[in-house]
CSV table of N, CA, C and O and ligand atoms in Angstrom, one decimal:
chain,number,residue,atom,x,y,z
O,9,UNK,N,0.8,-1.2,0.0
O,9,UNK,CA,0.0,0.0,0.0
O,9,UNK,C,0.9,1.3,0.0
O,9,UNK,O,1.7,1.4,0.8
O,10,UNK,N,0.6,2.1,-0.9
O,10,UNK,CA,1.3,3.4,-1.0
O,10,UNK,C,0.4,4.5,-0.5
O,10,UNK,O,-0.8,4.3,-0.6
O,11,UNK,N,0.9,5.5,0.0
O,11,UNK,CA,0.1,6.6,0.5
O,11,UNK,C,-0.6,7.3,-0.7
O,11,UNK,O,0.0,7.4,-1.8
O,12,UNK,N,-1.8,7.7,-0.5
O,12,UNK,CA,-2.5,8.4,-1.5
O,12,UNK,C,-1.9,9.8,-1.8
O,12,UNK,O,-1.4,10.4,-0.8
O,13,UNK,N,-1.8,10.2,-3.0
O,13,UNK,CA,-1.3,11.6,-3.2
O,13,UNK,C,-2.1,12.6,-2.6
O,13,UNK,O,-3.4,12.6,-2.6
O,14,UNK,N,-1.5,13.6,-1.9
O,14,UNK,CA,-2.3,14.6,-1.2
O,14,UNK,C,-2.5,15.8,-2.2
O,14,UNK,O,-1.7,16.1,-3.0
O,15,UNK,N,-3.6,16.4,-2.0
O,15,UNK,CA,-4.0,17.6,-2.8
O,15,UNK,C,-3.7,18.8,-1.9
O,15,UNK,O,-4.1,18.9,-0.8
O,16,UNK,N,-3.0,19.7,-2.5
O,16,UNK,CA,-2.7,21.0,-1.8
O,16,UNK,C,-3.5,22.1,-2.4
O,16,UNK,O,-3.7,22.2,-3.7
O,17,UNK,N,-4.0,23.0,-1.6
O,17,UNK,CA,-4.6,24.2,-2.1
O,17,UNK,C,-3.5,25.2,-2.4
O,17,UNK,O,-2.7,25.5,-1.6
O,18,UNK,N,-3.5,25.8,-3.6
O,18,UNK,CA,-2.5,26.8,-4.0
O,18,UNK,C,-3.2,28.1,-4.2
O,18,UNK,O,-4.4,28.2,-4.5
O,19,UNK,N,-2.4,29.1,-4.0
O,19,UNK,CA,-2.9,30.5,-4.2
O,19,UNK,C,-3.0,30.8,-5.7
O,19,UNK,O,-2.0,31.0,-6.3
O,20,UNK,N,-4.2,30.8,-6.2
O,20,UNK,CA,-4.3,31.1,-7.6
O,20,UNK,C,-4.6,32.6,-7.8
O,20,UNK,O,-5.2,33.2,-7.0
O,21,UNK,N,-4.2,33.1,-8.9
O,21,UNK,CA,-4.5,34.5,-9.2
O,21,UNK,C,-5.9,34.5,-9.8
O,21,UNK,O,-6.3,33.7,-10.6
O,22,UNK,N,-6.7,35.5,-9.4
O,22,UNK,CA,-8.1,35.6,-9.9
O,22,UNK,C,-8.0,36.0,-11.4
O,22,UNK,O,-7.1,36.6,-11.9
O,23,UNK,N,-9.1,35.7,-12.1
O,23,UNK,CA,-9.2,36.0,-13.5
O,23,UNK,C,-9.1,37.5,-13.7
O,23,UNK,O,-9.7,38.3,-12.9
O,24,UNK,N,-8.3,38.0,-14.6
O,24,UNK,CA,-8.2,39.4,-14.8
O,24,UNK,C,-9.6,40.1,-15.1
O,24,UNK,O,-10.4,39.5,-15.9
O,25,UNK,N,-9.8,41.2,-14.6
O,25,UNK,CA,-11.1,41.9,-14.7
O,25,UNK,C,-11.1,42.8,-16.0
O,25,UNK,O,-11.3,44.0,-15.9
O,26,UNK,N,-10.9,42.2,-17.1
O,26,UNK,CA,-10.8,42.9,-18.3
O,26,UNK,C,-12.2,43.1,-18.9
O,26,UNK,O,-13.2,42.5,-18.4
O,27,UNK,N,-12.3,43.8,-19.9
O,27,UNK,CA,-13.6,44.0,-20.6
O,27,UNK,C,-14.1,42.7,-21.1
O,27,UNK,O,-15.3,42.4,-21.1
O,28,UNK,N,-13.2,41.9,-21.6
O,28,UNK,CA,-13.6,40.6,-22.2
O,28,UNK,C,-14.2,39.7,-21.1
O,28,UNK,O,-15.2,39.1,-21.3
O,29,UNK,N,-13.6,39.8,-19.9
O,29,UNK,CA,-14.0,38.9,-18.8
O,29,UNK,C,-15.4,39.4,-18.3
O,29,UNK,O,-16.2,38.6,-17.9
O,30,UNK,N,-15.6,40.7,-18.4
O,30,UNK,CA,-16.9,41.2,-17.9
O,30,UNK,C,-18.0,40.8,-18.9
O,30,UNK,O,-19.1,40.5,-18.4
O,31,UNK,N,-17.7,40.7,-20.2
O,31,UNK,CA,-18.7,40.2,-21.1
O,31,UNK,C,-19.0,38.8,-20.8
O,31,UNK,O,-20.2,38.4,-20.8
O,32,UNK,N,-18.0,38.0,-20.6
O,32,UNK,CA,-18.2,36.6,-20.3
O,32,UNK,C,-19.1,36.4,-19.0
O,32,UNK,O,-20.0,35.6,-19.0
O,33,UNK,N,-18.8,37.2,-18.0
O,33,UNK,CA,-19.7,37.1,-16.8
O,33,UNK,C,-21.1,37.4,-17.1
O,33,UNK,O,-22.0,36.8,-16.6
O,34,UNK,N,-21.3,38.4,-18.0
O,34,UNK,CA,-22.7,38.8,-18.3
O,34,UNK,C,-23.4,37.7,-19.1
O,34,UNK,O,-24.6,37.4,-18.9
O,35,UNK,N,-22.6,37.1,-20.0
O,35,UNK,CA,-23.2,36.0,-20.8
O,35,UNK,C,-23.6,34.8,-19.9
O,35,UNK,O,-24.6,34.2,-20.1
O,36,UNK,N,-22.7,34.5,-18.9
O,36,UNK,CA,-23.0,33.4,-18.0
O,36,UNK,C,-24.2,33.7,-17.2
O,36,UNK,O,-24.9,32.8,-16.8
O,37,UNK,N,-24.4,35.0,-16.8
O,37,UNK,CA,-25.5,35.3,-15.9
O,37,UNK,C,-26.9,35.3,-16.6
O,37,UNK,O,-27.9,35.2,-16.0
O,38,UNK,N,-26.9,35.5,-18.0
O,38,UNK,CA,-28.2,35.6,-18.7
O,38,UNK,C,-28.8,34.2,-18.7
O,38,UNK,O,-28.2,33.2,-18.7
O,39,UNK,N,-30.1,34.3,-18.7
O,39,UNK,CA,-30.9,33.0,-18.7
O,39,UNK,C,-30.8,32.4,-20.1
O,39,UNK,O,-30.7,33.0,-21.1
O,40,UNK,N,-30.9,31.0,-20.0
O,40,UNK,CA,-30.9,30.3,-21.3
O,40,UNK,C,-32.3,30.5,-21.9
O,40,UNK,O,-33.3,30.5,-21.2
O,41,UNK,N,-32.4,30.5,-23.2
O,41,UNK,CA,-33.7,30.7,-23.9
O,41,UNK,C,-34.5,29.4,-23.6
O,41,UNK,O,-34.0,28.3,-23.5
O,42,UNK,N,-35.9,29.6,-23.6
O,42,UNK,CA,-36.8,28.5,-23.3
O,42,UNK,C,-36.7,27.5,-24.5
O,42,UNK,O,-36.7,28.0,-25.6
O,43,UNK,N,-36.7,26.3,-24.2
O,43,UNK,CA,-36.7,25.2,-25.2
O,43,UNK,C,-37.9,24.3,-24.9
O,43,UNK,O,-38.2,24.0,-23.8
O,44,UNK,N,-38.5,23.8,-26.0
O,44,UNK,CA,-39.6,22.9,-25.8
O,44,UNK,C,-39.1,21.5,-25.4
O,44,UNK,O,-38.1,21.0,-26.1
O,45,UNK,N,-39.7,20.9,-24.4
O,45,UNK,CA,-39.2,19.6,-24.0
O,45,UNK,C,-39.6,18.5,-25.0
O,45,UNK,O,-40.7,18.6,-25.6
O,46,UNK,N,-38.7,17.7,-25.3
O,46,UNK,CA,-38.9,16.6,-26.3
O,46,UNK,C,-38.3,15.3,-25.8
O,46,UNK,O,-37.2,15.3,-25.2
O,47,UNK,N,-39.0,14.2,-26.0
O,47,UNK,CA,-38.6,12.9,-25.6
O,47,UNK,C,-37.3,12.6,-26.4
O,47,UNK,O,-37.3,12.7,-27.6
O,48,UNK,N,-36.3,12.1,-25.7
O,48,UNK,CA,-35.1,11.8,-26.4
O,48,UNK,C,-35.2,10.4,-27.0
O,48,UNK,O,-34.3,10.0,-27.8
O,49,UNK,N,-36.2,9.6,-26.6
O,49,UNK,CA,-36.3,8.3,-27.2
O,49,UNK,C,-37.2,8.3,-28.5
O,49,UNK,O,-36.9,7.7,-29.5
O,50,UNK,N,-38.4,8.9,-28.4
O,50,UNK,CA,-39.4,8.8,-29.5
O,50,UNK,C,-39.6,10.2,-30.1
O,50,UNK,O,-40.2,10.3,-31.2
O,51,UNK,N,-39.1,11.3,-29.6
O,51,UNK,CA,-39.2,12.6,-30.2
O,51,UNK,C,-40.6,13.2,-29.8
O,51,UNK,O,-40.9,14.3,-30.3
O,52,UNK,N,-41.4,12.6,-29.0
O,52,UNK,CA,-42.7,13.1,-28.6
O,52,UNK,C,-42.6,14.3,-27.7
O,52,UNK,O,-41.6,14.5,-27.0
O,53,UNK,N,-43.6,15.2,-27.8
O,53,UNK,CA,-43.6,16.4,-27.1
O,53,UNK,C,-44.7,16.5,-26.0
O,53,UNK,O,-45.0,17.5,-25.4
O,54,UNK,N,-45.4,15.3,-25.8
O,54,UNK,CA,-46.5,15.3,-24.8
O,54,UNK,C,-45.9,14.6,-23.6
O,54,UNK,O,-45.3,13.5,-23.7
O,55,UNK,N,-46.1,15.3,-22.5
O,55,UNK,CA,-45.5,14.7,-21.2
O,55,UNK,C,-46.6,14.6,-20.2
O,55,UNK,O,-47.6,15.2,-20.2
O,56,UNK,N,-46.3,13.7,-19.2
O,56,UNK,CA,-47.2,13.5,-18.1
O,56,UNK,C,-46.4,13.9,-16.8
O,56,UNK,O,-45.2,13.5,-16.7
O,57,UNK,N,-47.0,14.7,-15.9
O,57,UNK,CA,-46.3,15.1,-14.7
O,57,UNK,C,-46.6,14.1,-13.6
O,57,UNK,O,-47.8,13.8,-13.3
O,58,UNK,N,-45.6,13.5,-13.1
O,58,UNK,CA,-45.8,12.5,-12.0
O,58,UNK,C,-45.1,13.1,-10.7
O,58,UNK,O,-44.3,14.0,-10.8
O,59,UNK,N,-45.6,12.5,-9.6
O,59,UNK,CA,-45.0,12.9,-8.3
O,59,UNK,C,-44.6,11.6,-7.6
O,59,UNK,O,-45.4,10.7,-7.5
O,60,UNK,N,-43.4,11.6,-7.1
O,60,UNK,CA,-42.9,10.5,-6.3
O,60,UNK,C,-42.7,10.9,-4.8
O,60,UNK,O,-42.2,12.0,-4.6
O,61,UNK,N,-43.2,10.1,-4.0
O,61,UNK,CA,-43.0,10.3,-2.5
O,61,UNK,C,-43.8,11.4,-1.9
O,61,UNK,O,-43.4,12.2,-1.1
O,62,UNK,N,-45.1,11.5,-2.4
O,62,UNK,CA,-46.0,12.6,-1.8
O,62,UNK,C,-46.4,12.1,-0.5
O,62,UNK,O,-46.8,11.0,-0.3
O,63,UNK,N,-46.4,13.1,0.5
O,63,UNK,CA,-46.9,12.8,1.8
O,63,UNK,C,-48.4,13.2,2.0
O,63,UNK,O,-48.7,14.2,1.4
O,64,UNK,N,-49.1,12.5,2.8
O,64,UNK,CA,-50.5,12.9,3.1
O,64,UNK,C,-50.5,13.4,4.6
O,64,UNK,O,-50.2,12.6,5.5
O,65,UNK,N,-50.9,14.6,4.7
O,65,UNK,CA,-50.8,15.2,6.0
O,65,UNK,C,-52.1,16.0,6.2
O,65,UNK,O,-52.5,16.9,5.4
O,66,UNK,N,-52.9,15.6,7.2
O,66,UNK,CA,-54.2,16.3,7.5
O,66,UNK,C,-55.1,16.3,6.3
O,66,UNK,O,-55.8,17.3,6.0
O,67,UNK,N,-55.1,15.2,5.6
O,67,UNK,CA,-56.0,15.1,4.4
O,67,UNK,C,-55.5,15.8,3.2
O,67,UNK,O,-56.1,15.8,2.2
O,68,UNK,N,-54.3,16.4,3.3
O,68,UNK,CA,-53.7,17.2,2.2
O,68,UNK,C,-52.4,16.5,1.7
O,68,UNK,O,-51.7,16.1,2.5
O,69,UNK,N,-52.2,16.6,0.4
O,69,UNK,CA,-51.0,16.0,-0.1
O,69,UNK,C,-49.9,17.1,0.0
O,69,UNK,O,-50.2,18.3,-0.3
O,70,UNK,N,-48.7,16.7,0.3
O,70,UNK,CA,-47.6,17.7,0.4
O,70,UNK,C,-46.3,17.0,0.0
O,70,UNK,O,-46.1,15.8,0.1
O,71,UNK,N,-45.4,17.9,-0.6
O,71,UNK,CA,-44.1,17.4,-0.9
O,71,UNK,C,-44.1,16.5,-2.2
O,71,UNK,O,-45.0,16.5,-3.0
O,72,UNK,N,-43.1,15.7,-2.3
O,72,UNK,CA,-42.9,14.8,-3.4
O,72,UNK,C,-42.0,15.4,-4.4
O,72,UNK,O,-41.9,16.6,-4.5
O,73,UNK,N,-41.5,14.6,-5.3
O,73,UNK,CA,-40.6,15.0,-6.3
O,73,UNK,C,-41.3,14.9,-7.6
O,73,UNK,O,-41.8,13.9,-8.0
O,74,UNK,N,-41.4,16.0,-8.3
O,74,UNK,CA,-42.1,16.1,-9.6
O,74,UNK,C,-41.2,15.5,-10.7
O,74,UNK,O,-40.0,15.8,-10.7
O,75,UNK,N,-41.7,14.8,-11.6
O,75,UNK,CA,-41.0,14.4,-12.8
O,75,UNK,C,-41.9,14.4,-14.0
O,75,UNK,O,-43.1,14.1,-13.9
O,76,UNK,N,-41.3,14.7,-15.1
O,76,UNK,CA,-42.0,14.7,-16.4
O,76,UNK,C,-41.6,13.4,-17.2
O,76,UNK,O,-40.4,13.2,-17.4
O,77,UNK,N,-42.6,12.7,-17.5
O,77,UNK,CA,-42.3,11.5,-18.3
O,77,UNK,C,-43.0,11.6,-19.6
O,77,UNK,O,-44.1,12.2,-19.7
O,78,UNK,N,-42.5,10.9,-20.7
O,78,UNK,CA,-43.0,11.0,-22.0
O,78,UNK,C,-44.4,10.2,-22.1
O,78,UNK,O,-44.4,9.0,-21.7
O,79,UNK,N,-45.4,10.9,-22.6
O,79,UNK,CA,-46.7,10.2,-22.6
O,79,UNK,C,-46.7,9.1,-23.7
O,79,UNK,O,-47.4,8.1,-23.4
O,80,UNK,N,-46.1,9.3,-24.8
O,80,UNK,CA,-46.1,8.3,-25.9
O,80,UNK,C,-45.4,7.1,-25.4
O,80,UNK,O,-45.9,6.0,-25.6
O,81,UNK,N,-44.2,7.2,-24.8
O,81,UNK,CA,-43.4,6.1,-24.3
O,81,UNK,C,-44.2,5.4,-23.2
O,81,UNK,O,-44.2,4.2,-23.1
O,82,UNK,N,-44.9,6.2,-22.4
O,82,UNK,CA,-45.6,5.6,-21.3
O,82,UNK,C,-46.7,4.7,-21.7
O,82,UNK,O,-47.0,3.6,-21.1
O,83,UNK,N,-47.3,5.0,-22.9
O,83,UNK,CA,-48.4,4.2,-23.5
O,83,UNK,C,-47.9,2.9,-23.9
O,83,UNK,O,-48.6,1.9,-24.0
O,84,UNK,N,-46.6,2.9,-24.3
O,84,UNK,CA,-46.0,1.6,-24.7
O,84,UNK,C,-45.4,0.9,-23.6
O,84,UNK,O,-44.6,-0.1,-23.8
O,85,UNK,N,-45.6,1.3,-22.4
O,85,UNK,CA,-45.1,0.6,-21.2
O,85,UNK,C,-43.7,1.0,-20.8
O,85,UNK,O,-43.1,0.3,-20.0
O,86,UNK,N,-43.2,2.1,-21.4
O,86,UNK,CA,-41.9,2.5,-21.0
O,86,UNK,C,-41.9,3.8,-20.2
O,86,UNK,O,-42.7,4.7,-20.5
O,87,UNK,N,-41.0,3.9,-19.3
O,87,UNK,CA,-41.0,5.1,-18.4
O,87,UNK,C,-39.8,5.9,-18.8
O,87,UNK,O,-38.7,5.6,-18.4
O,88,UNK,N,-40.0,7.0,-19.6
O,88,UNK,CA,-38.8,7.8,-20.0
O,88,UNK,C,-38.9,9.1,-19.4
O,88,UNK,O,-39.9,9.9,-19.7
O,89,UNK,N,-38.0,9.5,-18.5
O,89,UNK,CA,-38.0,10.7,-17.9
O,89,UNK,C,-37.4,11.8,-18.8
O,89,UNK,O,-36.4,11.6,-19.4
O,90,UNK,N,-38.2,12.9,-19.1
O,90,UNK,CA,-37.8,13.9,-20.0
O,90,UNK,C,-37.4,15.2,-19.3
O,90,UNK,O,-36.8,16.1,-19.9
O,91,UNK,N,-37.8,15.4,-18.1
O,91,UNK,CA,-37.4,16.6,-17.4
O,91,UNK,C,-37.7,16.7,-16.0
O,91,UNK,O,-38.4,15.8,-15.5
H,190,LIG,ZN1,-41.1,9.1,-25.7
């Protein structure tokens, strides 16, 4: 057994605050344009929203993880998560 190589934190110089870097920051901050969800398996655009792990509390449902699955694939018995 040999010792694992150790990782050291080094003092790095920050990225220069040039005009070019400011443009990059602005581009990174902007939102991505909306894209229509499409199934990667069949190309379908119809989705079903499902929830996993929903809790029932005082007669009301709460929590759970939402998932979008492809409606076309679901009809064929396949569960394809699209978003
Ligand atoms: Zn599909």
